[in-house]
Amino acid sequence: MRILLVGAGGVGDAIAKIAARRAFYEHLVVSDYDIARAERTIAWIAAKHGPDIAARFTAASIDASDPDGVERVAREHGATHVMNAVEPKFVPTIFAGALAAGADYLDMAMSLSEPHPTDPYSKTGVKLGDDQFAQRSDWETAGRLALVGMGVEPGLSDVFARYAADHLFSELDELGTRDGANLIVRDADGHEVFAPSFSIWTTIEECLNPPVVFEKDAGWYTTPPFSEPEVFTFPEGIGAVECVNVEHEEVLLMPRWIDAKRVTFKYGLGVEFINILRTLHQLGLDSTVPIRVRSEDGPVHVAPRDVVAAALPDPATIGPRMTGKTCAGVWATGTGVDGSPREVYLYHVSDNEWTMREYDSQCVVWQTALNPVIALELLATGVWSGVGVLGPEAFDAKPYLDLMARPEAEGGYGQPWGMEDRLAG
Amino acid sequence: MRILLVGAGGVGDAIAKIAARRAFYEHLVVSDYDIARAERTIAWIAAKHGPDIAARFTAASIDASDPDGVERVAREHGATHVMNAVEPKFVPTIFAGALAAGADYLDMAMSLSEPHPTDPYSKTGVKLGDDQFAQRSDWETAGRLALVGMGVEPGLSDVFARYAADHLFSELDELGTRDGANLIVRDADGHEVFAPSFSIWTTIEECLNPPVVFEKDAGWYTTPPFSEPEVFTFPEGIGAVECVNVEHEEVLLMPRWIDAKRVTFKYGLGVEFINILRTLHQLGLDSTVPIRVRSEDGPVHVAPRDVVAAALPDPATIGPRMTGKTCAGVWATGTGVDGSPREVYLYHVSDNEWTMREYDSQCVVWQTALNPVIALELLATGVWSGVGVLGPEAFDAKPYLDLMARPEAEGGYGQPWGMEDRLAG
């Protein structure tokens, strides 16, 4: 396996660092629009693991918006797998470039949605991933695999859903992805500050798009933003967090391979963050359309959302000032394999102090990066295989979760996952 | 009396339009940095009242930031009174220009404050109006009057306070200015939108500066923003509104002339607006320091607060889409003249539909503009007189309130004020 990693931002950087501890691939090309970022990642690996490990990595320059450029870099380096680790707006071009290069493809977010033109808050328009699934036959014909949505959410959440369906339930009422954290960022004086751990630009996009819900009888439908608020209790001390419906890939992926009456995604934004996003929307500050603003150099045109992003701390820089944990998981309800009612939460927790110490990577970013590396290893070793455009739930979940949980000393990733039986007792 | 009005923005425009119905002055020069704005105001007066009335008005160009320029325009037109109707940041230059020209001076907001350098949320630094009061002896020596804070709040509120002290109370516990409204702005489709009726730039400045409170024993002190929330019930159908402490001139003016144990200003921002201002502050979007932001033309530098102002509807344009009323007043508590406990709210209400119909001016702006015209009339007729730097409470309140309330047909302004006895029954 020769991997072309596209993007050396937060997640791409962490993918390379996690892969540096593994032996399953022959070579990994770290590419970025700004080659200096790719070189920085490899320099970190060299400092941490020495020149022999770093020799398995090459830095390259790439333009993710150009399918021909992606194809050329992939061919130059003989890539067998293209790992997309950039913003979802580049999915179409990298997806096309990988197929043209005869490589397999993985991403962590799917092609973007477009709201229904007249009824956005009850009907779907173009759904997340629709563009990719529409090209399924091209990938099947070519005998190539596109494994889409293979981060933590989507990704690990979809693996959990498949595990629940295969091993825990005879009938599933709801597969509800639930994501929550207790992360706190402090300024130099120790005061708590507002600093989202993920790109505010993308968070606004996710949270203000109409959330999508799947029901077996109704199919996919949408709701207004922040619908169906629910207080969900997360494990390992994170506790109760207000969660709301958010547009996310799991809802589009799981029903394609798993039989469940209802599929949802709720994000534990918390009341404060929900109010902030509502306010930004109310004031038009979420807009990506440039407006005219006075400046010392005369009138300029800026998109309000870009100003919001520029005013906040860069999520890539807050790791050292952040404490707490983030939790990703699936809350599954229905009838257990023994015929009695069952309710479980399958989850994985990432602790920022640990990820910073081990990887110089903040925990939300690191948790996202962990999962595609595990998937690549299962593909490299032939445990997972397939052709066409497939989600993580199209594959057997057990070897994935076993490899993830097994201690590093025994060849695993040393990342245990948890299961809470919520109807127990 | 020959008046030089500096500023033909919303309030300046309304001052000229209100003055057009009165006969107490000889001539009024409407001046602005942009003379076209001054000409537009006079054109409206000509269309509404005919050429004879409009002949009493002249448009002029002025640079409010230059004291020499203000003096020159004042001298050119033989101004006896300079009426400042621009942003408070121009107070020092217009104040100096008026004195240099040998004219009396009026404004509706006082020279700006500066927070205490080390303890901003408990101690005052430079207070509102300090710069102006420091020049008191210059005005006294010159035999000239500077009547400061003569809008609606400060202004009419200070007149109410003086009225309460002279006619209603033997001892005052608190003079609490309370300002609230039930204004609603709708978009073209009839949906309610967030559109502050006053400059968001100034509102942020007022509300995020440390609020100042006066207590007879403690003197002036400050608190954190939005302190001492209180639900105050406003009259004429406006109802209950959440009010919080805000830095405002009344607290600095009233104690100089009126004996009260405590003086406060609370603004009926409402829970929603308070949350919006808190969020803007939390995200650094209230900042006036330019930040670097990407744009289609490359990186630019803009102040986040300017972007917020640019993203919202211009308050000068929302009048036609706004409904509701605004209320300004003083809540006075203490011992009545008969020796028994007393609690009254003295107020004036302005209805947007009426001000739009009569003046093409939205009600918050119009209510501000009404009061300096009444004060100018009392000065022109000799009912009010004085030298030095004086607030509205330095003058007799009764003739002011009588002139304001008397019907237009009987020579008054036809603007009745109200008094609620809140301990009655």
Tab-separated table of N, CA and C in Angstrom, chain A residues 296-357:
chain	number	residue	atom	x	y	z
A	296	GLU	N	-9.732	51.444	7.491
A	296	GLU	CA	-8.796	52.567	7.436
A	296	GLU	C	-8.272	52.784	6.019
A	297	ASP	N	-8.354	51.740	5.189
A	297	ASP	CA	-7.904	51.852	3.802
A	297	ASP	C	-9.066	52.088	2.849
A	298	GLY	N	-10.192	52.584	3.366
A	298	GLY	CA	-11.367	52.787	2.526
A	298	GLY	C	-12.250	51.558	2.563
A	299	PRO	N	-13.403	51.616	1.864
A	299	PRO	CA	-14.353	50.500	1.927
A	299	PRO	C	-13.748	49.213	1.360
A	300	VAL	N	-14.030	48.084	2.036
A	300	VAL	CA	-13.591	46.771	1.565
A	300	VAL	C	-14.807	45.845	1.578
A	301	HIS	N	-14.665	44.680	0.948
A	301	HIS	CA	-15.750	43.702	0.931
A	301	HIS	C	-15.275	42.421	1.606
A	302	VAL	N	-15.967	42.018	2.684
A	302	VAL	CA	-15.615	40.789	3.399
A	302	VAL	C	-16.881	40.003	3.701
A	303	ALA	N	-16.733	38.679	3.768
A	303	ALA	CA	-17.849	37.819	4.176
A	303	ALA	C	-17.894	37.813	5.702
A	304	PRO	N	-19.056	38.120	6.305
A	304	PRO	CA	-19.125	38.147	7.773
A	304	PRO	C	-18.617	36.853	8.417
A	305	ARG	N	-18.866	35.690	7.804
A	305	ARG	CA	-18.419	34.448	8.427
A	305	ARG	C	-16.885	34.376	8.495
A	306	ASP	N	-16.232	34.939	7.504
A	306	ASP	CA	-14.761	34.975	7.529
A	306	ASP	C	-14.259	35.877	8.662
A	307	VAL	N	-15.018	36.927	8.956
A	307	VAL	CA	-14.629	37.837	10.044
A	307	VAL	C	-14.793	37.124	11.391
A	308	VAL	N	-15.887	36.382	11.550
A	308	VAL	CA	-16.103	35.618	12.786
A	308	VAL	C	-14.949	34.635	12.983
A	309	ALA	N	-14.595	33.928	11.923
A	309	ALA	CA	-13.497	32.957	12.016
A	309	ALA	C	-12.181	33.654	12.373
A	310	ALA	N	-11.948	34.826	11.785
A	310	ALA	CA	-10.690	35.545	12.038
A	310	ALA	C	-10.640	36.115	13.455
A	311	ALA	N	-11.808	36.414	14.031
A	311	ALA	CA	-11.842	37.016	15.373
A	311	ALA	C	-11.602	35.971	16.460
A	312	LEU	N	-11.866	34.701	16.161
A	312	LEU	CA	-11.716	33.637	17.161
A	312	LEU	C	-10.322	33.017	17.087
A	313	PRO	N	-9.886	32.396	18.197
A	313	PRO	CA	-8.590	31.705	18.157
A	313	PRO	C	-8.611	30.592	17.102
A	314	ASP	N	-7.492	30.370	16.430
A	314	ASP	CA	-7.364	29.297	15.450
A	314	ASP	C	-7.444	27.953	16.184
A	315	PRO	N	-8.439	27.085	15.816
A	315	PRO	CA	-8.588	25.813	16.543
A	315	PRO	C	-7.299	24.990	16.550
A	316	ALA	N	-6.449	25.177	15.549
A	316	ALA	CA	-5.202	24.406	15.491
A	316	ALA	C	-4.217	24.825	16.581
A	317	THR	N	-4.448	26.000	17.169
A	317	THR	CA	-3.475	26.535	18.134
A	317	THR	C	-3.926	26.422	19.586
A	318	ILE	N	-5.159	25.941	19.819
A	318	ILE	CA	-5.686	26.007	21.188
A	318	ILE	C	-5.359	24.778	22.020
A	319	GLY	N	-4.831	23.721	21.372
A	319	GLY	CA	-4.560	22.472	22.083
A	319	GLY	C	-3.844	22.640	23.411
A	320	PRO	N	-2.744	23.407	23.458
A	320	PRO	CA	-2.003	23.523	24.714
A	320	PRO	C	-2.787	24.218	25.825
A	321	ARG	N	-3.811	25.008	25.465
A	321	ARG	CA	-4.561	25.754	26.479
A	321	ARG	C	-5.908	25.089	26.795
A	322	MET	N	-6.100	23.857	26.260
A	322	MET	CA	-7.396	23.182	26.380
A	322	MET	C	-7.281	22.007	27.332
A	323	THR	N	-8.334	21.792	28.128
A	323	THR	CA	-8.415	20.587	28.953
A	323	THR	C	-9.771	19.945	28.731
A	324	GLY	N	-9.833	18.629	29.004
A	324	GLY	CA	-11.118	17.936	28.909
A	324	GLY	C	-11.081	16.811	27.901
A	325	LYS	N	-12.259	16.224	27.682
A	325	LYS	CA	-12.389	15.048	26.843
A	325	LYS	C	-13.499	15.245	25.826
A	326	THR	N	-13.379	14.539	24.724
A	326	THR	CA	-14.454	14.527	23.736
A	326	THR	C	-14.900	13.091	23.529
A	327	CYS	N	-16.195	12.905	23.340
A	327	CYS	CA	-16.771	11.565	23.229
A	327	CYS	C	-17.595	11.445	21.954
A	328	ALA	N	-17.338	10.376	21.186
A	328	ALA	CA	-18.099	10.078	19.978
A	328	ALA	C	-18.746	8.716	20.167
A	329	GLY	N	-19.997	8.574	19.761
A	329	GLY	CA	-20.608	7.269	19.948
A	329	GLY	C	-21.992	7.152	19.345
A	330	VAL	N	-22.552	5.968	19.481
A	330	VAL	CA	-23.890	5.681	18.945
A	330	VAL	C	-24.761	5.135	20.065
A	331	TRP	N	-25.930	5.744	20.176
A	331	TRP	CA	-26.933	5.316	21.141
A	331	TRP	C	-27.937	4.470	20.359
A	332	ALA	N	-27.926	3.169	20.633
A	332	ALA	CA	-28.796	2.254	19.888
A	332	ALA	C	-29.911	1.750	20.803
A	333	THR	N	-31.142	1.772	20.290
A	333	THR	CA	-32.271	1.274	21.078
A	333	THR	C	-33.047	0.268	20.231
A	334	GLY	N	-33.725	-0.651	20.892
A	334	GLY	CA	-34.528	-1.634	20.156
A	334	GLY	C	-34.695	-2.910	20.966
A	335	THR	N	-34.700	-4.040	20.248
A	335	THR	CA	-34.871	-5.340	20.878
A	335	THR	C	-33.558	-6.106	20.795
A	336	GLY	N	-33.089	-6.554	21.956
A	336	GLY	CA	-31.819	-7.271	22.010
A	336	GLY	C	-31.903	-8.628	21.334
A	337	VAL	N	-30.765	-9.278	21.191
A	337	VAL	CA	-30.748	-10.599	20.537
A	337	VAL	C	-31.531	-11.630	21.355
A	338	ASP	N	-31.716	-11.371	22.651
A	338	ASP	CA	-32.502	-12.289	23.479
A	338	ASP	C	-33.986	-11.944	23.469
A	339	GLY	N	-34.399	-10.944	22.674
A	339	GLY	CA	-35.822	-10.625	22.557
A	339	GLY	C	-36.334	-9.597	23.548
A	340	SER	N	-35.484	-9.138	24.469
A	340	SER	CA	-35.950	-8.142	25.451
A	340	SER	C	-35.494	-6.740	25.041
A	341	PRO	N	-36.168	-5.700	25.553
A	341	PRO	CA	-35.801	-4.326	25.188
A	341	PRO	C	-34.343	-4.044	25.556
A	342	ARG	N	-33.657	-3.332	24.676
A	342	ARG	CA	-32.248	-3.036	24.952
A	342	ARG	C	-31.930	-1.595	24.544
A	343	GLU	N	-30.999	-0.996	25.253
A	343	GLU	CA	-30.578	0.381	24.975
A	343	GLU	C	-29.104	0.458	25.348
A	344	VAL	N	-28.239	0.702	24.377
A	344	VAL	CA	-26.810	0.775	24.679
A	344	VAL	C	-26.199	2.038	24.067
A	345	TYR	N	-25.144	2.514	24.705
A	345	TYR	CA	-24.337	3.590	24.117
A	345	TYR	C	-22.933	3.041	23.901
A	346	LEU	N	-22.529	2.983	22.627
A	346	LEU	CA	-21.189	2.515	22.241
A	346	LEU	C	-20.359	3.768	21.961
A	347	TYR	N	-19.181	3.854	22.548
A	347	TYR	CA	-18.475	5.150	22.473
A	347	TYR	C	-16.960	5.007	22.541
A	348	HIS	N	-16.310	6.083	22.132
A	348	HIS	CA	-14.857	6.214	22.284
A	348	HIS	C	-14.578	7.621	22.800
A	349	VAL	N	-13.711	7.705	23.803
A	349	VAL	CA	-13.385	8.990	24.419
A	349	VAL	C	-11.928	9.334	24.132
A	350	SER	N	-11.693	10.601	23.819
A	350	SER	CA	-10.335	11.081	23.552
A	350	SER	C	-10.031	12.212	24.533
A	351	ASP	N	-8.879	12.109	25.210
A	351	ASP	CA	-8.506	13.059	26.265
A	351	ASP	C	-7.439	14.006	25.734
A	352	ASN	N	-7.736	15.307	25.799
A	352	ASN	CA	-6.841	16.273	25.176
A	352	ASN	C	-5.430	16.273	25.759
A	353	GLU	N	-5.316	16.087	27.066
A	353	GLU	CA	-3.963	16.125	27.639
A	353	GLU	C	-3.113	14.985	27.078
A	354	TRP	N	-3.752	13.801	26.885
A	354	TRP	CA	-3.036	12.657	26.340
A	354	TRP	C	-2.656	12.877	24.874
A	355	THR	N	-3.602	13.335	24.058
A	355	THR	CA	-3.289	13.515	22.628
A	355	THR	C	-2.251	14.607	22.426
A	356	MET	N	-2.289	15.644	23.265
A	356	MET	CA	-1.272	16.697	23.156
A	356	MET	C	0.097	16.141	23.519
A	357	ARG	N	0.153	15.351	24.588
A	357	ARG	CA	1.436	14.827	25.056
A	357	ARG	C	2.038	13.866	24.028
